[in-house]
Coordinates of C-alpha atoms and ligand atoms in Angstrom, one line a residue:
M65 CA 62.5 -149.2 80.5
K66 CA 62.3 -146.5 77.9
I67 CA 64.7 -143.6 78.6
A68 CA 63.1 -140.2 78.4
R69 CA 65.3 -137.7 76.5
F70 CA 65.2 -134.1 75.8
S71 CA 64.4 -132.8 72.3
R72 CA 67.3 -130.8 70.9
I73 CA 65.8 -127.4 71.5
G74 CA 64.4 -128.8 74.8
F75 CA 68.0 -129.5 76.0
I76 CA 69.2 -126.1 75.1
L77 CA 66.3 -124.4 76.8
A78 CA 66.7 -126.6 79.9
A79 CA 70.5 -126.1 80.1
A80 CA 70.0 -122.3 79.5
G81 CA 67.3 -122.4 82.1
S82 CA 69.7 -123.9 84.6
A83 CA 72.3 -121.3 83.8
V84 CA 70.1 -118.3 83.7
G85 CA 69.0 -117.8 87.3
L86 CA 69.2 -115.7 90.4
G87 CA 72.9 -115.5 89.6
N88 CA 72.3 -113.5 86.5
I89 CA 69.5 -111.1 87.6
W90 CA 70.1 -110.8 91.3
K91 CA 73.8 -111.6 92.0
F92 CA 75.6 -110.4 88.9
P93 CA 74.3 -106.8 89.1
Y94 CA 75.0 -106.5 92.8
I95 CA 78.5 -107.9 92.8
T96 CA 79.2 -105.8 89.7
G97 CA 78.1 -102.8 91.8
E98 CA 80.2 -103.9 94.7
Y99 CA 83.4 -104.4 92.7
G100 CA 83.0 -101.2 90.8
G101 CA 81.7 -102.1 87.4
G102 CA 83.7 -102.3 84.1
A103 CA 86.9 -104.0 85.2
F104 CA 85.0 -106.6 87.1
V105 CA 82.7 -107.3 84.1
L106 CA 85.7 -107.6 81.9
V107 CA 87.4 -110.3 84.1
Y108 CA 84.1 -112.1 84.3
L109 CA 83.6 -112.0 80.5
I110 CA 87.2 -113.3 79.9
T111 CA 86.7 -116.1 82.4
V112 CA 83.4 -117.1 80.7
A113 CA 85.0 -117.2 77.3
L114 CA 88.4 -118.8 78.2
I115 CA 87.5 -121.2 81.0
G116 CA 83.7 -121.4 81.3
F117 CA 83.1 -122.3 77.7
S118 CA 85.8 -125.1 77.7
I119 CA 84.5 -126.6 80.9
M120 CA 80.9 -126.4 79.7
I121 CA 81.9 -128.6 76.8
A122 CA 83.9 -130.9 79.0
E123 CA 80.9 -131.3 81.4
M124 CA 78.5 -131.9 78.6
F125 CA 80.9 -134.5 77.2
I126 CA 81.1 -136.5 80.4
G127 CA 77.3 -136.6 80.7
Y128 CA 76.7 -137.3 77.1
K129 CA 79.2 -140.2 77.0
G130 CA 78.4 -141.5 80.5
R131 CA 74.6 -141.4 80.0
K132 CA 73.9 -141.8 83.7
D133 CA 74.0 -140.0 87.0
T134 CA 77.2 -138.1 87.7
V135 CA 78.7 -140.8 89.9
T136 CA 78.1 -143.5 87.4
S137 CA 79.3 -141.3 84.5
F138 CA 82.7 -140.7 86.1
E139 CA 83.0 -144.4 86.9
E140 CA 82.1 -145.5 83.4
L141 CA 84.4 -143.0 81.6
A142 CA 87.5 -143.5 83.8
P143 CA 89.8 -145.9 82.1
T144 CA 91.4 -147.0 85.4
K145 CA 90.8 -146.4 89.1
K146 CA 87.1 -146.4 88.5
H147 CA 86.4 -146.9 92.2
L148 CA 88.2 -143.7 93.0
W149 CA 86.9 -141.5 90.1
K150 CA 83.4 -142.2 91.0
Y151 CA 83.8 -139.9 94.0
A152 CA 84.2 -137.0 91.6
G153 CA 80.5 -137.4 90.9
F154 CA 79.6 -136.6 94.5
Q155 CA 80.2 -132.9 93.8
S156 CA 76.5 -133.0 93.0
V157 CA 75.8 -132.7 96.7
A158 CA 76.8 -129.0 96.2
G159 CA 73.6 -128.6 94.2
L160 CA 71.5 -129.6 97.2
L161 CA 73.5 -127.3 99.4
I162 CA 73.1 -124.3 97.1
M163 CA 69.4 -125.2 97.0
T164 CA 69.1 -124.7 100.7
F165 CA 69.4 -120.9 100.3
Y166 CA 68.3 -120.7 96.7
S167 CA 64.9 -121.9 97.7
V168 CA 64.7 -119.3 100.5
V169 CA 65.6 -116.5 98.0
I170 CA 63.0 -117.8 95.5
G171 CA 60.6 -117.5 98.5
W172 CA 61.5 -113.8 99.0
I173 CA 60.8 -113.2 95.3
L174 CA 57.4 -114.9 95.5
N175 CA 56.6 -112.7 98.5
Y176 CA 57.7 -109.6 96.5
I177 CA 55.4 -110.6 93.6
V178 CA 52.5 -110.6 95.9
T179 CA 53.3 -107.5 97.9
S180 CA 54.2 -105.4 94.7
L181 CA 50.7 -106.0 93.4
S182 CA 49.3 -103.5 95.9
H183 CA 52.2 -101.6 97.4
L184 CA 55.7 -100.3 96.6
P185 CA 57.9 -98.6 99.2
A186 CA 57.9 -94.8 98.9
S187 CA 61.6 -94.4 99.7
V188 CA 64.8 -96.4 99.9
K189 CA 64.5 -96.1 103.7
E190 CA 61.1 -97.8 103.7
A191 CA 62.2 -100.4 101.2
E192 CA 65.1 -101.2 103.5
T193 CA 62.9 -101.5 106.6
T194 CA 60.5 -103.8 104.7
F195 CA 63.3 -106.1 103.5
T196 CA 65.2 -106.2 106.8
T197 CA 62.0 -106.8 108.7
M198 CA 61.3 -109.8 106.6
L199 CA 64.9 -111.0 107.1
H200 CA 65.1 -110.4 110.8
S201 CA 61.7 -111.2 112.1
G202 CA 59.5 -112.5 109.2
F203 CA 59.9 -116.2 110.0
W204 CA 56.4 -117.3 108.9
T205 CA 56.5 -115.3 105.7
Q206 CA 59.8 -116.8 104.7
F207 CA 58.8 -120.2 105.8
F208 CA 55.6 -120.1 103.9
Y209 CA 57.2 -119.1 100.6
H210 CA 60.1 -121.4 101.0
S211 CA 57.6 -124.2 101.4
V212 CA 55.9 -123.1 98.2
A213 CA 59.2 -123.2 96.4
F214 CA 59.9 -126.6 97.8
V215 CA 56.5 -127.9 96.6
I216 CA 56.8 -126.6 93.1
V217 CA 60.4 -127.8 92.6
T218 CA 59.8 -131.2 94.0
Y219 CA 56.6 -131.6 92.0
I220 CA 58.3 -130.6 88.7
I221 CA 61.2 -133.0 89.3
S222 CA 58.9 -135.8 90.2
R223 CA 57.3 -135.5 86.7
G224 CA 60.6 -136.4 85.1
I225 CA 62.9 -135.0 82.4
K226 CA 60.3 -134.7 79.6
G227 CA 57.0 -134.1 81.4
G228 CA 58.5 -132.0 84.2
I229 CA 61.8 -130.3 83.5
E230 CA 61.6 -129.9 79.7
K231 CA 58.0 -128.6 79.9
L232 CA 58.8 -126.1 82.6
N233 CA 61.6 -124.6 80.6
D234 CA 59.5 -124.6 77.4
Y235 CA 57.1 -122.2 79.0
L236 CA 59.2 -120.2 81.5
M237 CA 62.3 -119.5 79.4
P238 CA 60.5 -117.8 76.5
S239 CA 58.4 -115.8 78.9
L240 CA 61.4 -114.7 80.8
I241 CA 63.2 -113.5 77.7
I242 CA 60.1 -111.6 76.5
I243 CA 59.7 -109.8 79.9
L244 CA 63.3 -108.9 80.1
T245 CA 63.5 -107.7 76.5
G246 CA 60.4 -105.5 77.0
M247 CA 61.8 -103.9 80.2
F248 CA 65.2 -103.5 78.5
L249 CA 63.7 -101.6 75.6
Y250 CA 62.1 -99.3 78.0
A251 CA 65.4 -98.7 79.8
L252 CA 67.0 -98.0 76.5
S253 CA 64.6 -95.0 76.1
L254 CA 65.7 -93.4 79.4
D255 CA 68.5 -90.8 79.7
S256 CA 70.4 -92.8 82.3
F257 CA 71.1 -95.7 79.9
G258 CA 74.4 -94.1 78.8
K259 CA 75.5 -93.8 82.4
A260 CA 74.6 -97.4 83.1
F261 CA 76.4 -98.5 80.0
S262 CA 79.7 -96.7 80.9
F263 CA 79.4 -98.0 84.5
M264 CA 79.3 -101.6 83.2
F265 CA 81.8 -101.3 80.4
A266 CA 84.3 -98.6 81.2
P267 CA 86.9 -100.4 83.3
D268 CA 88.2 -98.8 86.5
W269 CA 91.2 -100.9 87.2
S270 CA 91.9 -99.4 90.6
K271 CA 88.9 -101.3 92.0
L272 CA 90.2 -104.7 90.8
N273 CA 91.9 -106.5 93.7
S274 CA 92.5 -110.2 94.0
E275 CA 89.2 -110.6 95.8
A276 CA 87.3 -109.2 92.9
F277 CA 89.2 -111.6 90.6
V278 CA 88.3 -114.6 92.7
T279 CA 84.7 -113.5 92.9
A280 CA 84.5 -113.0 89.1
V281 CA 85.9 -116.5 88.4
G282 CA 83.6 -118.1 91.1
H283 CA 80.7 -116.3 89.6
A284 CA 81.5 -117.4 86.1
F285 CA 81.1 -120.9 87.4
F286 CA 78.0 -120.3 89.4
T287 CA 76.2 -118.5 86.6
L288 CA 77.0 -121.1 84.0
S289 CA 75.9 -123.9 86.4
L290 CA 79.3 -125.5 86.1
G291 CA 81.3 -127.6 88.5
M292 CA 78.6 -129.7 90.2
G293 CA 77.1 -131.9 87.5
A294 CA 73.9 -130.1 86.7
I295 CA 74.8 -129.6 83.0
M296 CA 76.3 -133.1 83.1
T297 CA 73.1 -134.7 84.3
Y298 CA 71.0 -132.9 81.7
A299 CA 73.6 -133.8 79.0
A300 CA 73.0 -137.5 79.9
S301 CA 69.5 -137.1 78.5
M302 CA 70.6 -135.3 75.3
P303 CA 69.2 -136.8 72.1
K304 CA 71.6 -139.2 70.3
E305 CA 74.0 -137.5 67.9
S306 CA 73.8 -134.1 69.5
N307 CA 76.1 -131.2 68.6
I308 CA 77.6 -130.5 72.0
V309 CA 79.6 -127.5 70.9
H310 CA 76.6 -125.8 69.3
S311 CA 74.5 -126.4 72.5
A312 CA 77.3 -125.1 74.7
L313 CA 77.6 -122.0 72.6
W314 CA 73.9 -121.3 72.9
V315 CA 73.9 -121.8 76.7
V316 CA 76.9 -119.5 77.2
F317 CA 75.5 -116.9 74.9
L318 CA 72.1 -116.8 76.5
D319 CA 73.5 -116.8 80.0
T320 CA 75.9 -113.9 79.3
A321 CA 73.4 -111.9 77.2
I322 CA 70.8 -112.1 79.9
A323 CA 73.2 -111.1 82.7
L324 CA 74.3 -108.1 80.7
V325 CA 70.8 -107.1 79.7
A326 CA 69.6 -107.4 83.3
G327 CA 72.6 -105.5 84.6
L328 CA 72.2 -102.6 82.1
M329 CA 68.4 -102.4 82.7
L330 CA 68.7 -102.4 86.5
F331 CA 71.5 -99.9 86.6
T332 CA 69.6 -97.6 84.2
F333 CA 66.6 -97.7 86.6
L334 CA 68.7 -97.2 89.6
Y335 CA 70.5 -94.1 88.0
Q336 CA 67.3 -92.7 86.7
Y337 CA 64.9 -93.2 89.6
G338 CA 67.0 -94.4 92.5
S339 CA 70.2 -94.2 94.4
G340 CA 72.8 -95.5 92.0
P341 CA 74.4 -98.9 91.6
D342 CA 76.3 -100.2 94.6
K343 CA 73.9 -101.6 97.1
G344 CA 74.9 -105.2 97.8
P345 CA 72.5 -108.2 98.0
G346 CA 69.6 -105.8 98.7
L347 CA 69.9 -104.3 95.2
V348 CA 66.8 -105.9 93.7
F349 CA 64.9 -106.1 97.0
I350 CA 65.7 -102.6 98.3
S351 CA 66.9 -100.0 95.8
L352 CA 64.9 -101.4 92.9
P353 CA 61.4 -101.4 94.5
A354 CA 62.0 -97.8 95.6
A355 CA 63.0 -96.9 92.0
F356 CA 59.9 -98.6 90.7
Y357 CA 57.8 -96.5 93.1
E358 CA 59.3 -93.3 91.5
M359 CA 58.1 -94.5 88.1
G360 CA 54.4 -94.2 89.1
A361 CA 51.7 -96.5 87.8
L362 CA 54.1 -98.2 85.4
G363 CA 56.3 -99.0 88.3
N364 CA 53.8 -101.3 89.9
F365 CA 53.4 -103.2 86.7
F366 CA 57.1 -103.4 86.1
A367 CA 57.7 -104.5 89.7
V368 CA 55.3 -107.4 89.4
I369 CA 56.5 -108.7 86.0
F370 CA 60.1 -108.2 87.0
F371 CA 59.7 -110.4 90.1
I372 CA 57.7 -112.9 88.1
A373 CA 60.7 -113.1 85.6
L374 CA 63.1 -113.4 88.5
A375 CA 61.0 -116.3 90.0
F376 CA 60.9 -118.0 86.6
A377 CA 64.7 -117.7 86.3
G378 CA 65.0 -119.1 89.8
L379 CA 62.7 -122.0 89.4
T380 CA 64.3 -123.3 86.1
S381 CA 67.7 -123.2 87.9
A382 CA 66.4 -124.8 91.0
V383 CA 65.2 -127.9 89.3
S384 CA 68.7 -128.3 87.9
L385 CA 70.3 -128.0 91.3
V386 CA 68.3 -130.9 92.7
E387 CA 68.0 -133.2 89.6
P388 CA 71.6 -134.5 89.7
M389 CA 71.1 -136.1 93.2
V390 CA 67.7 -137.3 92.2
Q391 CA 69.1 -139.0 89.2
Y392 CA 71.8 -140.5 91.4
M393 CA 69.2 -141.9 93.8
I394 CA 67.3 -143.4 90.9
D395 CA 70.3 -145.0 89.2
R396 CA 72.2 -146.3 92.2
F397 CA 69.5 -146.9 94.8
R398 CA 66.7 -147.9 92.5
L399 CA 64.3 -145.4 94.1
S400 CA 61.2 -144.4 92.2
R401 CA 61.5 -140.9 90.8
I402 CA 58.8 -139.7 93.2
K403 CA 60.6 -141.1 96.3
A404 CA 63.9 -139.7 95.0
A405 CA 62.4 -136.3 94.4
L406 CA 60.7 -136.2 97.7
S407 CA 63.7 -137.3 99.8
M408 CA 66.1 -134.9 98.1
G409 CA 63.5 -132.2 98.3
L410 CA 63.1 -132.7 102.0
F411 CA 66.8 -132.5 102.5
F412 CA 67.1 -128.9 101.1
Y413 CA 63.7 -128.0 102.6
I414 CA 64.7 -128.8 106.1
I415 CA 68.2 -127.3 106.0
G416 CA 66.6 -124.3 104.3
I417 CA 64.6 -123.7 107.4
F418 CA 67.8 -123.3 109.3
V419 CA 69.0 -120.9 106.7
I420 CA 66.0 -118.8 107.4
L421 CA 66.7 -119.1 111.1
S422 CA 70.3 -118.0 110.6
G423 CA 69.0 -114.5 109.6
L424 CA 66.4 -114.2 112.3
D425 CA 66.7 -112.2 115.5
G426 CA 66.8 -114.5 118.4
T427 CA 68.2 -117.5 116.5
K428 CA 70.9 -116.1 114.3
E429 CA 73.4 -116.0 117.2
Y430 CA 73.3 -119.8 117.3
L431 CA 73.8 -120.1 113.6
T432 CA 76.7 -117.7 113.1
W433 CA 80.4 -118.7 113.1
G434 CA 83.3 -116.4 112.5
G435 CA 81.2 -113.5 111.3
K436 CA 79.3 -115.5 108.7
N437 CA 75.9 -117.0 109.3
L438 CA 74.7 -120.3 107.9
F439 CA 73.4 -118.7 104.7
D440 CA 76.8 -117.0 104.0
W441 CA 78.8 -120.1 104.9
I442 CA 76.8 -122.3 102.5
D443 CA 77.0 -119.6 99.8
F444 CA 80.8 -119.3 100.3
L445 CA 81.5 -123.0 100.6
T446 CA 79.6 -123.8 97.4
A447 CA 80.1 -120.9 95.0
A448 CA 83.7 -120.1 96.1
V449 CA 85.1 -123.5 97.0
M450 CA 83.1 -126.5 95.8
L451 CA 82.3 -125.2 92.2
P452 CA 85.9 -124.2 91.3
L453 CA 87.1 -127.5 92.8
G454 CA 84.5 -129.4 90.8
G455 CA 85.6 -127.5 87.7
L456 CA 89.2 -128.4 88.4
V457 CA 88.4 -132.1 88.8
M458 CA 86.4 -132.1 85.5
S459 CA 89.1 -130.3 83.5
I460 CA 91.7 -132.8 84.8
F461 CA 89.5 -135.7 84.1
V462 CA 88.7 -134.8 80.5
G463 CA 92.1 -133.2 79.9
Y464 CA 94.4 -136.0 81.3
V465 CA 92.4 -139.1 82.4
V466 CA 90.0 -139.8 79.6
P467 CA 92.0 -140.9 76.5
K468 CA 92.3 -138.0 74.0
S469 CA 91.0 -140.2 71.2
E470 CA 87.6 -140.5 72.9
A471 CA 87.2 -136.7 73.2
E472 CA 88.4 -136.4 69.7
A473 CA 85.9 -138.9 68.3
T474 CA 83.0 -137.1 70.0
L475 CA 84.0 -133.5 69.7
K476 CA 86.4 -133.0 66.7
P477 CA 83.5 -133.3 64.1
Y478 CA 82.0 -130.2 65.8
L479 CA 85.1 -128.3 67.1
K480 CA 87.1 -129.0 63.9
S481 CA 90.4 -127.1 64.0
Y482 CA 89.4 -125.5 67.3
F483 CA 89.7 -128.9 69.0
E484 CA 93.3 -128.4 69.9
I485 CA 92.6 -124.9 71.4
W486 CA 89.8 -126.4 73.5
Y487 CA 92.0 -129.2 74.6
F488 CA 94.9 -126.9 75.5
S489 CA 92.6 -124.6 77.5
L490 CA 91.2 -127.6 79.4
R491 CA 94.7 -129.0 80.2
Y492 CA 96.5 -125.8 81.0
I493 CA 94.5 -122.6 81.2
A494 CA 91.5 -123.8 83.2
P495 CA 93.3 -125.9 85.8
I496 CA 95.9 -123.2 86.4
A497 CA 93.3 -120.4 86.8
L498 CA 91.2 -122.6 89.1
F499 CA 94.2 -123.6 91.1
I500 CA 95.1 -119.9 91.6
V501 CA 91.5 -119.2 92.7
I502 CA 91.6 -122.0 95.2
L503 CA 95.0 -120.9 96.6
N504 CA 93.8 -117.4 96.9
L505 CA 90.8 -118.6 98.8
I506 CA 93.0 -120.1 101.4
G507 CA 94.7 -116.8 101.7
I508 CA 91.5 -114.9 101.9
M509 CA 90.0 -117.1 104.6
Ligands
LIG437 N1 73.3 -120.9 87.3 C1 72.3 -120.6 88.3 C2 72.3 -119.1 88.5 O1 72.9 -118.4 87.9 C3 72.4 -121.4 89.5 C4 72.7 -122.8 89.3 C5 71.8 -123.7 88.8 C6 73.9 -123.5 89.5 N2 72.4 -124.9 88.7 C7 73.7 -124.8 89.2 C8 75.1 -123.1 90.0 C9 74.7 -125.7 89.2 C10 76.1 -124.0 90.1 C11 75.9 -125.3 89.7 O2 71.6 -118.7 89.4

């Protein structure tokens, strides 16, 4: 069978498409708002540079050398104890779990595209009512759009790496970048831009507690799509003789740039037309639509293209959350791609319905434990526990288990004298930081 591989630029776009997602445009601005801006952003940026980038290279390396699904790649690369190391590949299940709520949120966004065409809320109060009504009693709306997201994602994945995933990213990623750049330039012309800029870049250390630190590290993993084998699975289809380091740099750069641009733009709008930055998960669904309303006619147009951009970002990430398990089913169980895509799709689709129910009046009582509903639990377990743990396993695997000579042979030509720095970060900095995060979590829980 002929193996379909990405083109070089196709790989970079797909991996960047995976990284740039709801995490950048929805989550990053609201957690930055919650944890007080500058200091949080700084911790996040340092984590991305010091740990994220090293693990990105490690994850690409495992996929690129293993050339298979995550489980098989770990098994192939482990010099000894292959039967144990293969279990490291099962961290891909985290992707399906993330997808159970990711798909629901994409659904909200699709709904907002449609409603923003004709109507924007005239006040924050109205925006809040609209959003909470959808959350607490809009079962059919959420169910309908969650189903649409399920159909699109499953269809794209069933078309394969080249005809599905690469094509999707070839169209959506440039469109996303154009929309955000256009809106950013407009934000740049507004008075409040300076205020947004100092909110994001002037650190207020008093707001930085250990919870903010853990959240920043967890988010660095989430936003770079690290720790569960999404990047690994894509890297298995990199063209031969690829420059891993160059690709990793591009992905990290695009992901960080888009998060910062989105944050600056949203905070500018919120200062200029709305209620200021700290609004929690409702930021883009509550404060932002109300701010768009204040802009007048331009606001409607901005609202629609903004939610389209957000949907694009979400969809290109969604396919990367599901693809690792699909690849696993194809490689290990010899399922056809269509059957694999459908079965993994149904998994997140069905659990996703319970995620919707966990926010709904009348059913949420049955789906809430210890103050967190199913949605929050899955978010917490994946982003805060499974991804850092997955990152820890990968750094140990490449830093200690795989012979150094193998990493050197593949990466030294590109990393040159930086190789030792990367290797040091992988062996010491990344595992220690991740270990602290995990310990902290146990304390926080
Ligand atoms: N990075 C995406 C975002 O920022 C989400 C995502 C896609 C992801 N694939 C992943 C997160 C793999 C962790 C692991 O929204």
